[in-house]
Coordinates of C-alpha atoms (C1' of nucleotides) in Angstrom, one line a residue:
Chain A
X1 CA 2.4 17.8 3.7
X2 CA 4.6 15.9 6.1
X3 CA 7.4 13.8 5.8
X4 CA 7.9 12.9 2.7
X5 CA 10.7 14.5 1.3
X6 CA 10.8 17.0 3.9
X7 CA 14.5 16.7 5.2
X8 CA 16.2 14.0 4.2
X9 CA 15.0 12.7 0.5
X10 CA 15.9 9.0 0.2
X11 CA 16.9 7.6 -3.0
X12 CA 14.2 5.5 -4.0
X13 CA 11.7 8.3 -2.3
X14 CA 13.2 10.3 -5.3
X15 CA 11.9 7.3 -7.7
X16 CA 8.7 7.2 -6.0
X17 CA 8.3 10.6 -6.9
X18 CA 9.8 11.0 -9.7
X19 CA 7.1 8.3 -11.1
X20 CA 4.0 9.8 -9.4
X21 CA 5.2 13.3 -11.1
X22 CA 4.8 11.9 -14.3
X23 CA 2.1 10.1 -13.6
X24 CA 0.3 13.7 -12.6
X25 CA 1.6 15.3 -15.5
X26 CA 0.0 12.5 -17.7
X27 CA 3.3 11.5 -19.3
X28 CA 2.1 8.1 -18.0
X29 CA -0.6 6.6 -18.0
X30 CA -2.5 3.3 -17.9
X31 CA -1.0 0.6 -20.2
X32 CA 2.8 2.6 -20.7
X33 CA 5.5 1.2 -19.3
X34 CA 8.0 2.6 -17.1
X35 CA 11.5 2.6 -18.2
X36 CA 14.1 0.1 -17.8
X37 CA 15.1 -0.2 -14.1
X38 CA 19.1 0.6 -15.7
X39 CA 17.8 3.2 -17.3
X40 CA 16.1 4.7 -14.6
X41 CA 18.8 4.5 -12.6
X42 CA 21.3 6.2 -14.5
X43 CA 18.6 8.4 -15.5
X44 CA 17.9 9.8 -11.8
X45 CA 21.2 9.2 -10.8
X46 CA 20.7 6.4 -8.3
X47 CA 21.4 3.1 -8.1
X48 CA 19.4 0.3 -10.0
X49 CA 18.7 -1.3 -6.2
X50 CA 17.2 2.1 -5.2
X51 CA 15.2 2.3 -8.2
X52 CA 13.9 -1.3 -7.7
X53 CA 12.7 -0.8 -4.1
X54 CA 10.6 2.2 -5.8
X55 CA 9.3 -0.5 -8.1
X56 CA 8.5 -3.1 -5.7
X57 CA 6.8 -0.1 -3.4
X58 CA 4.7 0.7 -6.9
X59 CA 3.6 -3.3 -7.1
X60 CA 2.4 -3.8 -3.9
X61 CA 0.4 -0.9 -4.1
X62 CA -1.3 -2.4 -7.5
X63 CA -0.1 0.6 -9.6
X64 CA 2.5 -1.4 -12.0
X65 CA 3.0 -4.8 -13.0
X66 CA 6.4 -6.3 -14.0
X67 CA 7.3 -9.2 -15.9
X68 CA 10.7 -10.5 -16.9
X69 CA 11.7 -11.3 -20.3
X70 CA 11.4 -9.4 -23.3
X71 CA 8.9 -8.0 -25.7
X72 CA 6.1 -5.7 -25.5
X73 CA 4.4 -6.8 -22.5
X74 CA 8.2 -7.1 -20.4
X75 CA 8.7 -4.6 -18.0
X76 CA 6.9 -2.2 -15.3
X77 CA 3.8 -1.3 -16.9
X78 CA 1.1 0.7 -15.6
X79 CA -2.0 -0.9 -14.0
X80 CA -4.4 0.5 -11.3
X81 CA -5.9 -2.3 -9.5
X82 CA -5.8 -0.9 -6.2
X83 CA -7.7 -3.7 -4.4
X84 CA -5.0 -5.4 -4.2
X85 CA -3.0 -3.0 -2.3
X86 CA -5.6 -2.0 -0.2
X87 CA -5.3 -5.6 0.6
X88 CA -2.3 -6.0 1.4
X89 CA -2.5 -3.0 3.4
X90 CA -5.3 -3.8 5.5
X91 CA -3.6 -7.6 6.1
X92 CA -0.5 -6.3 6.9
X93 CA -2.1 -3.6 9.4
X94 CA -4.6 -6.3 11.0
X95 CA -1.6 -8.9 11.7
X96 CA 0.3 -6.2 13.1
X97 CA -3.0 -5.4 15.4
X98 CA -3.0 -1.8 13.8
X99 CA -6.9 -2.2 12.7
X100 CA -9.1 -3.9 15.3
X101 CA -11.0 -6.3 13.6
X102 CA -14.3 -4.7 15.0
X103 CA -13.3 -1.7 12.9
X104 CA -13.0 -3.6 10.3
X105 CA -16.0 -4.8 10.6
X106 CA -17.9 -1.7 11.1
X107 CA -16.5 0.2 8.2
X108 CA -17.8 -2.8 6.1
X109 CA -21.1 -2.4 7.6
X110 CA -21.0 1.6 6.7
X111 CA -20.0 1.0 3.4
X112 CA -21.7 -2.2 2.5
X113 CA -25.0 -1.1 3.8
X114 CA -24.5 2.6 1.5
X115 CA -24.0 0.6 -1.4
X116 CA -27.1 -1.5 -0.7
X117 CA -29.3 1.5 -0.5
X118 CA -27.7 3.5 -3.3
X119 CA -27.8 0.3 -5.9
X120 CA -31.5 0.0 -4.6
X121 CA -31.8 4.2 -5.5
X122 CA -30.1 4.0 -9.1
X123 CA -32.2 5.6 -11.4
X124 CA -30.4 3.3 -14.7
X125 CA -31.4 -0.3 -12.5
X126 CA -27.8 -1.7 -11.5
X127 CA -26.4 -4.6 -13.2
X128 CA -26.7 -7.3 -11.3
X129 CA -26.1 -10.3 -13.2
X130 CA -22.3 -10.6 -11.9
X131 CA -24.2 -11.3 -8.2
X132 CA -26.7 -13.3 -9.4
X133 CA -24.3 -16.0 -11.0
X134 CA -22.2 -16.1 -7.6
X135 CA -25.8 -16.9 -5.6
X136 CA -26.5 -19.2 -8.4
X137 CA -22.9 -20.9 -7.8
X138 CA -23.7 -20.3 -4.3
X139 CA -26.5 -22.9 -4.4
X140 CA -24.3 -25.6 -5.4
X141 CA -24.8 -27.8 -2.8
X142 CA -21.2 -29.3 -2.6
X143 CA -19.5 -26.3 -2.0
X144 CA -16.4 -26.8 0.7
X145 CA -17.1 -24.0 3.2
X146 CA -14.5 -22.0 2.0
X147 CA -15.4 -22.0 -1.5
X148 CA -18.7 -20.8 -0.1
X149 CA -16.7 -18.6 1.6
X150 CA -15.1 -17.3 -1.3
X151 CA -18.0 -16.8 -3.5
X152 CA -20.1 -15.2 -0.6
X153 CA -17.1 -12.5 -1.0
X154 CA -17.4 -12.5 -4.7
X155 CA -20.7 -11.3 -4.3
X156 CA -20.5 -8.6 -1.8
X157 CA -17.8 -7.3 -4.2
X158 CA -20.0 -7.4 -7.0
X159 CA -22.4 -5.8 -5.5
X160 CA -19.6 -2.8 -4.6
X161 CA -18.0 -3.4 -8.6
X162 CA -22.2 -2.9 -9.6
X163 CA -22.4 0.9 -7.2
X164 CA -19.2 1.4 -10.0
X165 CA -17.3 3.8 -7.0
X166 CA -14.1 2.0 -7.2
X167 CA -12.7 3.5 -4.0
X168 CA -15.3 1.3 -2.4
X169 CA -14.5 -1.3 -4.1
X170 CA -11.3 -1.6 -3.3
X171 CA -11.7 -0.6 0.5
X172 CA -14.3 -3.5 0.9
X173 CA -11.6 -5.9 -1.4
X174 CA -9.0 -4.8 1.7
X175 CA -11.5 -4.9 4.4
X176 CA -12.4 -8.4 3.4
X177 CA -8.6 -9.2 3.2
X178 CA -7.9 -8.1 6.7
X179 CA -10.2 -10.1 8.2
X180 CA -10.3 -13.4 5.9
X181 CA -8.0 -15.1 8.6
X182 CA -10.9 -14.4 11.2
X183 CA -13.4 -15.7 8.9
X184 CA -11.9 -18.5 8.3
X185 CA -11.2 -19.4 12.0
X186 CA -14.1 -18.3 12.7
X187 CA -15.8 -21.1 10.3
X188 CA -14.6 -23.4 13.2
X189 CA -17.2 -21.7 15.6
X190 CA -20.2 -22.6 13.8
X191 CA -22.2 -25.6 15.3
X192 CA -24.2 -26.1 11.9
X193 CA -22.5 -25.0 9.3
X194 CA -25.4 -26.7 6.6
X195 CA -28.1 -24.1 8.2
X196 CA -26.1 -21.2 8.6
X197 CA -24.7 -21.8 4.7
X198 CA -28.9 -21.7 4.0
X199 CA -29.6 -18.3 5.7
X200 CA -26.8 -16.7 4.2
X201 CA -27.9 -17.5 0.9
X202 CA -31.9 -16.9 1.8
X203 CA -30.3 -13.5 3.1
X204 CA -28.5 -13.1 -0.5
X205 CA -31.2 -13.2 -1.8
X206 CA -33.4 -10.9 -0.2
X207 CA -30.6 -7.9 -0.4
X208 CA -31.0 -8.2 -3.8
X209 CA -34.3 -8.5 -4.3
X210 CA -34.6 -5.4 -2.0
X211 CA -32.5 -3.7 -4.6
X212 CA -34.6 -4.3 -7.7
X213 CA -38.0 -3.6 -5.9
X214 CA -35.8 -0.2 -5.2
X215 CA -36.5 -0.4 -1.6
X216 CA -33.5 0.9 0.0
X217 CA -34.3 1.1 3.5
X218 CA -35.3 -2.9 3.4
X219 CA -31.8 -2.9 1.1
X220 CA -30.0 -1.2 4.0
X221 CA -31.3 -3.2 7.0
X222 CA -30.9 -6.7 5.3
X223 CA -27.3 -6.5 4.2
X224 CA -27.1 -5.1 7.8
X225 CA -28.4 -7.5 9.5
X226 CA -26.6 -9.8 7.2
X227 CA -23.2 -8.5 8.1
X228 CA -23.4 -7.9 11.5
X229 CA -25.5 -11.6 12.4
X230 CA -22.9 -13.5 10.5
X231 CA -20.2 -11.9 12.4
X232 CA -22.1 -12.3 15.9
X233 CA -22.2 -16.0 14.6
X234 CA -18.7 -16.7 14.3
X235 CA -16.9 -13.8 16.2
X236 CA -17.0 -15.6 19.7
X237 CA -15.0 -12.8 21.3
X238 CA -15.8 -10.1 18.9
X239 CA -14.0 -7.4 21.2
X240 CA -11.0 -8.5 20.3
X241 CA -7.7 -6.9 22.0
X242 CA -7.9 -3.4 20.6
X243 CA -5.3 -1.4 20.1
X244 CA -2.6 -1.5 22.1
Chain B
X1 CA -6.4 -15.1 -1.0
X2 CA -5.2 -15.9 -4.2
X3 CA -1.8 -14.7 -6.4
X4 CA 0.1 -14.6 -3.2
X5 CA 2.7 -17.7 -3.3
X6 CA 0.9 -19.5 -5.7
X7 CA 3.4 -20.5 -8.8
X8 CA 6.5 -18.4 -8.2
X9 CA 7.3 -17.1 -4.8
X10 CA 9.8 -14.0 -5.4
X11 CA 12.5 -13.8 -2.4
X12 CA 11.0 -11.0 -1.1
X13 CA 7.5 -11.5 -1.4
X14 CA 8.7 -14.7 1.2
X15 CA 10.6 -12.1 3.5
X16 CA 6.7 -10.0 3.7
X17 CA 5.2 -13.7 4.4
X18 CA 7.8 -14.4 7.2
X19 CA 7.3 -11.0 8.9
X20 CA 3.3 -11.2 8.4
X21 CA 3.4 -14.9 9.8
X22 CA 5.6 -13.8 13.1
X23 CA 3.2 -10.6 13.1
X24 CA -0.1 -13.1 13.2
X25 CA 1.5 -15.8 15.8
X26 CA 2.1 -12.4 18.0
X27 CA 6.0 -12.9 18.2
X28 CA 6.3 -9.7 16.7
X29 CA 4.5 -6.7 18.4
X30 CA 4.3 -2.9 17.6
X31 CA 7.3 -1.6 19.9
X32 CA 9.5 -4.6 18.8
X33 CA 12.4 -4.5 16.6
X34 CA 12.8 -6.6 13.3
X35 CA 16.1 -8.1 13.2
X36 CA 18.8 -6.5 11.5
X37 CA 18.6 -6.6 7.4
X38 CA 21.7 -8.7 7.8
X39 CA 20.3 -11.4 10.0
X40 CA 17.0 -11.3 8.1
X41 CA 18.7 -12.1 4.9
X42 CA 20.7 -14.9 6.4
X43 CA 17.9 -16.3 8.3
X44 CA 15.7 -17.0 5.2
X45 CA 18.1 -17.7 2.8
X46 CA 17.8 -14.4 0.3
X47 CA 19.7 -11.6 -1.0
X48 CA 20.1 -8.7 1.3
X49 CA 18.5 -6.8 -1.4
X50 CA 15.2 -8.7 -1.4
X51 CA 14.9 -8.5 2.4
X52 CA 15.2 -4.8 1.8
X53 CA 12.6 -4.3 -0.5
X54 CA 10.6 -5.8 1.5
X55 CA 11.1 -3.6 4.2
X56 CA 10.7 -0.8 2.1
X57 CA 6.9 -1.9 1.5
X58 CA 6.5 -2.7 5.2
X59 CA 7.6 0.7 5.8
X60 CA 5.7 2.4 3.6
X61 CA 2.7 0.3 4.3
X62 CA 3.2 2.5 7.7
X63 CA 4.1 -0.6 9.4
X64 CA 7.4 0.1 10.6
X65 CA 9.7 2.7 11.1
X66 CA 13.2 2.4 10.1
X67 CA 15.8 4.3 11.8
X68 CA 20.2 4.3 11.4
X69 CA 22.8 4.8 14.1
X70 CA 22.8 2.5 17.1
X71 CA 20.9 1.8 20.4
X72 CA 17.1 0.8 21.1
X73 CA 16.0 3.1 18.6
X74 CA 17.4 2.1 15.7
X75 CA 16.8 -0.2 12.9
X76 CA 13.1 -1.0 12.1
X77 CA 10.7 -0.9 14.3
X78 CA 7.2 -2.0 14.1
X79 CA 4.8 1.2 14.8
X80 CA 1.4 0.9 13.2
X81 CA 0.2 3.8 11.6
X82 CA -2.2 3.2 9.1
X83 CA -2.7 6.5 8.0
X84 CA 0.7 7.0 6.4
X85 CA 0.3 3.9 4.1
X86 CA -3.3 4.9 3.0
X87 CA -1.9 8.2 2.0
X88 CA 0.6 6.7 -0.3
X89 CA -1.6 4.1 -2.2
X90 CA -4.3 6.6 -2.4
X91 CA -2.5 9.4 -3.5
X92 CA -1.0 7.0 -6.2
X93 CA -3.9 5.6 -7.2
X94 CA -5.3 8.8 -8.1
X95 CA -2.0 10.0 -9.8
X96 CA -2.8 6.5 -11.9
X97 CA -6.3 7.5 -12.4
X98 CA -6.6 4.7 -11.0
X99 CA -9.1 6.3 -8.4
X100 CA -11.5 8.7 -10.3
X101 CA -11.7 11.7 -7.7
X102 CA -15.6 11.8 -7.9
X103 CA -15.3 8.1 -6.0
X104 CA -13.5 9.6 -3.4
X105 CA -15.7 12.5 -2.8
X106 CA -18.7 9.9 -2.5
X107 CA -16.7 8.0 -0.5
X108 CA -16.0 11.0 1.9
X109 CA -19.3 11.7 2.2
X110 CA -20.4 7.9 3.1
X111 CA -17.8 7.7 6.1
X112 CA -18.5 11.2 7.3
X113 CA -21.8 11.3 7.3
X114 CA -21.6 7.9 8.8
X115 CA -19.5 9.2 11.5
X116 CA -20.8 12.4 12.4
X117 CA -24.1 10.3 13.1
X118 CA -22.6 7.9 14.9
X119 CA -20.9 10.6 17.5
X120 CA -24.5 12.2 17.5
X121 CA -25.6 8.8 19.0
X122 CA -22.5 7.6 21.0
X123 CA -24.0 7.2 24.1
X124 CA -20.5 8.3 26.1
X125 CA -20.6 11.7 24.6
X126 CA -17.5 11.7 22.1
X127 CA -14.6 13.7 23.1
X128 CA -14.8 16.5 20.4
X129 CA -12.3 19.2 22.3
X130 CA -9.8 18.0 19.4
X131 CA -12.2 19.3 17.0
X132 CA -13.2 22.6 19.2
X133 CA -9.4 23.4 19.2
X134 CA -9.0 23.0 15.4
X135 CA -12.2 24.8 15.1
X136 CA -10.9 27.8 17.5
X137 CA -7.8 27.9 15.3
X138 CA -9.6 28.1 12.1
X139 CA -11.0 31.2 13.5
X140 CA -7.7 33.2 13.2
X141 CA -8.2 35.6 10.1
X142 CA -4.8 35.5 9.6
X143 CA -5.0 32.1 8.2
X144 CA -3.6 31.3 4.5
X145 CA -6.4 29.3 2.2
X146 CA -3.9 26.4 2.5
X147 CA -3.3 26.8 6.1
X148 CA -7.1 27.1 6.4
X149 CA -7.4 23.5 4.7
X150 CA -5.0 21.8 6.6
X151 CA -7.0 22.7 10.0
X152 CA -10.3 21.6 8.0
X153 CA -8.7 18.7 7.0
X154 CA -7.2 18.0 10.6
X155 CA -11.2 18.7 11.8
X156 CA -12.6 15.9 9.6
X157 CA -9.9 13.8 10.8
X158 CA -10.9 14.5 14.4
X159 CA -14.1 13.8 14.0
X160 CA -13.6 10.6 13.0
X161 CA -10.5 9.8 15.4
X162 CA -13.3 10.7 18.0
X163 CA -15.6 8.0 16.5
X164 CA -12.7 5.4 17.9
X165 CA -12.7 3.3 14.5
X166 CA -9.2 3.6 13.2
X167 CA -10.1 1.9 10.0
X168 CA -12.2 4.9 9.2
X169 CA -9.8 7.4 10.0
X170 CA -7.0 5.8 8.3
X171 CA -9.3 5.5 5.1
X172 CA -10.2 9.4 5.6
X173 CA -7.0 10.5 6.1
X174 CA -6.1 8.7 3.0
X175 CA -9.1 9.4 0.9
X176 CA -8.0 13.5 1.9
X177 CA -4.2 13.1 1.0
X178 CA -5.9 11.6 -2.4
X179 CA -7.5 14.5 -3.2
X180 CA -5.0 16.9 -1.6
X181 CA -3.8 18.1 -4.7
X182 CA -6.9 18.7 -6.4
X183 CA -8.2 20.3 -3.1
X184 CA -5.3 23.5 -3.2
X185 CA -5.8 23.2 -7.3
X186 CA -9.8 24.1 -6.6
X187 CA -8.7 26.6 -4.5
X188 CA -8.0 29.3 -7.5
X189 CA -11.8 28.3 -8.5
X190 CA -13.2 30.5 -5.8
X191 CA -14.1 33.7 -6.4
X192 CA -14.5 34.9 -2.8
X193 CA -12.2 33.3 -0.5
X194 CA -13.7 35.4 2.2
X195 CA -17.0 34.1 2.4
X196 CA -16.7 30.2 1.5
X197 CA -14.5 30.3 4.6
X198 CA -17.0 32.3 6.6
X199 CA -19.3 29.4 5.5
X200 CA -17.1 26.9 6.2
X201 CA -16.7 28.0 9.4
X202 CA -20.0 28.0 10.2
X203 CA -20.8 25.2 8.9
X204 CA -18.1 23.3 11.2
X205 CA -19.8 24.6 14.4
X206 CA -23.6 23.2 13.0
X207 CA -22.1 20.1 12.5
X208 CA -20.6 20.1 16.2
X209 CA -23.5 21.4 17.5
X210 CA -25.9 18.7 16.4
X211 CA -23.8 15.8 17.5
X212 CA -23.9 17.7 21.0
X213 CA -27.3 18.1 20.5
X214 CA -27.7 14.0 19.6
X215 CA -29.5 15.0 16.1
X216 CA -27.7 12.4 14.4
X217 CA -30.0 13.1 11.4
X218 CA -29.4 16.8 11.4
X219 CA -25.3 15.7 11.7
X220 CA -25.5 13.4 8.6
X221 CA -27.8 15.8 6.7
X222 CA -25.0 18.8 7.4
X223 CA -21.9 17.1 7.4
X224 CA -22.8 15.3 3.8
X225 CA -24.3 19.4 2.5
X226 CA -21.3 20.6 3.7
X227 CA -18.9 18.3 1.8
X228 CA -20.7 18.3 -1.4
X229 CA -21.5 21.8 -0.9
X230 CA -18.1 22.5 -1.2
X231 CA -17.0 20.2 -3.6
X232 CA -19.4 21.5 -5.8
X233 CA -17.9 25.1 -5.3
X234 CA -14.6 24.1 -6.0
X235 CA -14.7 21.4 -8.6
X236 CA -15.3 23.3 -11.8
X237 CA -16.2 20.0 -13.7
X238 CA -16.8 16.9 -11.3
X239 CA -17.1 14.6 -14.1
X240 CA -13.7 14.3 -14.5
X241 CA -12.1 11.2 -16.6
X242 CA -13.7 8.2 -15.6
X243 CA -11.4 5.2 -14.9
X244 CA -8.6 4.2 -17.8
Chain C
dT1 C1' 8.7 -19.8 -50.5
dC2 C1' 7.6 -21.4 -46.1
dC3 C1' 8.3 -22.9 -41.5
dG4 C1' 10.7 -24.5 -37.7
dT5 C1' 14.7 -23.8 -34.9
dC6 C1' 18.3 -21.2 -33.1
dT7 C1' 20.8 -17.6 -31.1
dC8 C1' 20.9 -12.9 -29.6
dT9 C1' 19.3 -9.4 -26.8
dG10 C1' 17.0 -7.0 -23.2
dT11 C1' 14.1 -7.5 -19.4
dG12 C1' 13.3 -8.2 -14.3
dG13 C1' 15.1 -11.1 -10.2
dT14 C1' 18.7 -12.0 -7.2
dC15 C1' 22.9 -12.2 -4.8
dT16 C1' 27.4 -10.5 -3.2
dG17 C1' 30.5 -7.3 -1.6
dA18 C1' 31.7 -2.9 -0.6
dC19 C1' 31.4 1.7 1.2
dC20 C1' 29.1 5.6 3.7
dA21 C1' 26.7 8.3 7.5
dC22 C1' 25.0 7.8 11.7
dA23 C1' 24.3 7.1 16.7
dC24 C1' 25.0 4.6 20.7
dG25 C1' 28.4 2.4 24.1
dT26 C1' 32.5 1.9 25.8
dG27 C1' 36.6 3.0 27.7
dC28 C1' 40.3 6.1 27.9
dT29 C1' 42.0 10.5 29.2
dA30 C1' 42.4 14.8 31.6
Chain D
dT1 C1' 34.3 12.7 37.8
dA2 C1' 33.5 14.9 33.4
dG3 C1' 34.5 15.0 28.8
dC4 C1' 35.9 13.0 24.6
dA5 C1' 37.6 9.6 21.0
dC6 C1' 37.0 5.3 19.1
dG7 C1' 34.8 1.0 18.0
dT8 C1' 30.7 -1.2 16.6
dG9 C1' 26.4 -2.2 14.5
dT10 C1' 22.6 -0.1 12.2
dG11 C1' 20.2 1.3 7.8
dG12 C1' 21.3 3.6 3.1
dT13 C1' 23.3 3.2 -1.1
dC14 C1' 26.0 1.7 -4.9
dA15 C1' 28.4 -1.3 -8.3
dG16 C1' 28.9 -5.4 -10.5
dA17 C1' 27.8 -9.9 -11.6
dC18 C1' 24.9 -13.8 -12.7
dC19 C1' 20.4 -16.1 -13.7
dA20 C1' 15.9 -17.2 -16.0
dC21 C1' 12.9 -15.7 -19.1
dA22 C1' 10.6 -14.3 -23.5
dG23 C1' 10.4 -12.0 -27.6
dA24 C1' 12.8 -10.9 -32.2
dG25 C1' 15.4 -11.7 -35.7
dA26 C1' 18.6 -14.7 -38.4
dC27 C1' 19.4 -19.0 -40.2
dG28 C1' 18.8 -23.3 -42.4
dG29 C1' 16.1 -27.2 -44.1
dA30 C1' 12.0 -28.9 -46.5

DNA sequence: TCCGTCTCTGTGGTCTGACCACACGTGCTA
DNA sequence: TAGCACGTGTGGTCAGACCACAGAGACGGA
């Protein structure tokens, strides 16, 4: 549906689908790499500058990797980390005012908050040692605030990575993305940065222990609270201009 | 933040930086025009080439639109439309198995049900005659199974335009196109096209009638039934390959 | 025989220059 | 004044060239 190769089919369009039609077929997969960029072009008929805007669409989206040189791990070769084009996407889309930040911020509530609950519902217990070693480097009391910054996003990721739905994982890796230049400006707006740093990790801790007593209403309302407080903290002027 | 510009800075990857730093200190707006690929490349030193692959991810990214000829329309212009860019990396990522299809559907039902409960509670009732209309049309027994998707597709969409939070309808719109394919595939699973639609169909007006009636529990509880429901219908074995 | 070095080859990364189709503006023409 | 032809600048594409890099194999010395 829609425009993609509706009228006029641009070269590296072509590529770009050319690729994804193998990849549905299953002719490649994770770990194969993609022919030569000369060889694709002569293969599809286009030039090697067509093919390489294909490629370069391919690695921002986190679908290939390249890497000059030669040998076996040269070349275009099939990955699928697709936080980091979902954070590039949600970036680009906030410094072009496309997403409000508010949105932003209330999708992470949605999703964080589901995950909270559902890791506090799984039958198997979650694994949540990955989050317990980031509160444990959290505790670290010489921590620059943007280190603490950085773990405190570690572990909301871990706590995604430990739900093991990867589409929320990387949404929350892009939602975090898009609004990592407010958090950090917003780090300016804290009058006590040494007691705020102590709830959020008194708050860390009681998500997760919400999660192994299996409570997850408690699970719910915590990270809630935790989300949305922090951001009331920081945010002076959280209704930001919205969208155009 | 991370493996942006850390070691080795490609040419283009500094073009992206250049347009995201003029998009973030507001000199660039959506509406403006990005100067010519020419002047670009000049400007920052690079290869024509590299300015236009750069362009080419802006563009798919859905951050611009780039247009030939002449006059105030042409060349690329910065639009913002999320939903376009989505599309792409999730549709990708899925082709990649990089997105199992089961996350998606759990995804789906997160945001929707999220949504539907937060129109049931919006205190300015939510304009819903987008979905009324797409409901309306759906009626028509004319209506192809694929044609019949696309309007329940463009209903799910509305409700969560209606919710205001463009984050969430990007991701939906995105999370659909992922699943698009599987979607029309599932299709030739049903034995009675007849009465899932007539099911369908009723199932759309519940969910519209208890965000009118401000049951946001009865919303949540019918949008999420309704998804699965039909997921469940159509997807002869859910458990499809995990990740890798 | 073994091991270090050396070149050779193929990869992506980049730049340059060229041509094309297109659409708007301009100015000429009838 | 109305219509049309041309110039101009745009993105779209291609071809060719060069570079840096990293592996693979050949080569030579110990």
């Amino acid at each position: 549906m829609a425009a993609d190769a509706s009228d006029a089919p641009r070269a590296w369009q072509s590529v770009l689908e050319h690729i994804e039609a193998q990849l549905l077929e299953g002719r490649l997969r994770p770990g194969d790499r993609l022919p030569g960029e000369r060889a694709l072009s002569t293969e599809l008929g286009v030039g090697r500058s067509s093919v390489r805007e294909a490629i370069r669409v391919l690695e921002v989206l986190g679908l290939i990797r390249t890497q000059s040189g030669s040998g076996p791990s040269a070349g275009a070769i099939i990955i699928s980390t697709p936080g980091g084009g979902m954070s590039a996407l949600m970036r680009l889309q906030v410094a072009a005012s496309g997403f409000p930040v508010a949105d932003i911020v209330r999708t992470r509530l949605i999703l964080e908050s589901s995950v909270a609950g559902d890791l506090a519902d799984a039958t198997p217990a979650p694994d949540l040692t990955a989050a317990d070693r980031l509160l444990d480097a959290m505790d670290s009391p010489t921590l620059a605030p943007q280190e603490f910054l950085a773990l405190d996003a570690a572990f909301h990721l871990a706590l995604a990575e430990a739900s093991g739905n990867q589409v929320i994982t990387a949404t929350m890796a892009g939602l975090r993305s898009g609004i990592e230049g407010y958090a950090l400006q917003g780090l300016a707006a804290l009058t006590d940065w040494h007691a705020t740093s102590a709830r959020l990790r008194i708050e860390h801790r009681g998500i997760v222990e919400a999660i192994r007593a299996t409570d997850a209403a408690s699970a719910r309302t915590r990270i809630h609270d935790h989300i949305s407080g922090y951001y009331a903290e920081t945010f002076i002027d959280p209704a930001r201009t919205p969208t155009t």
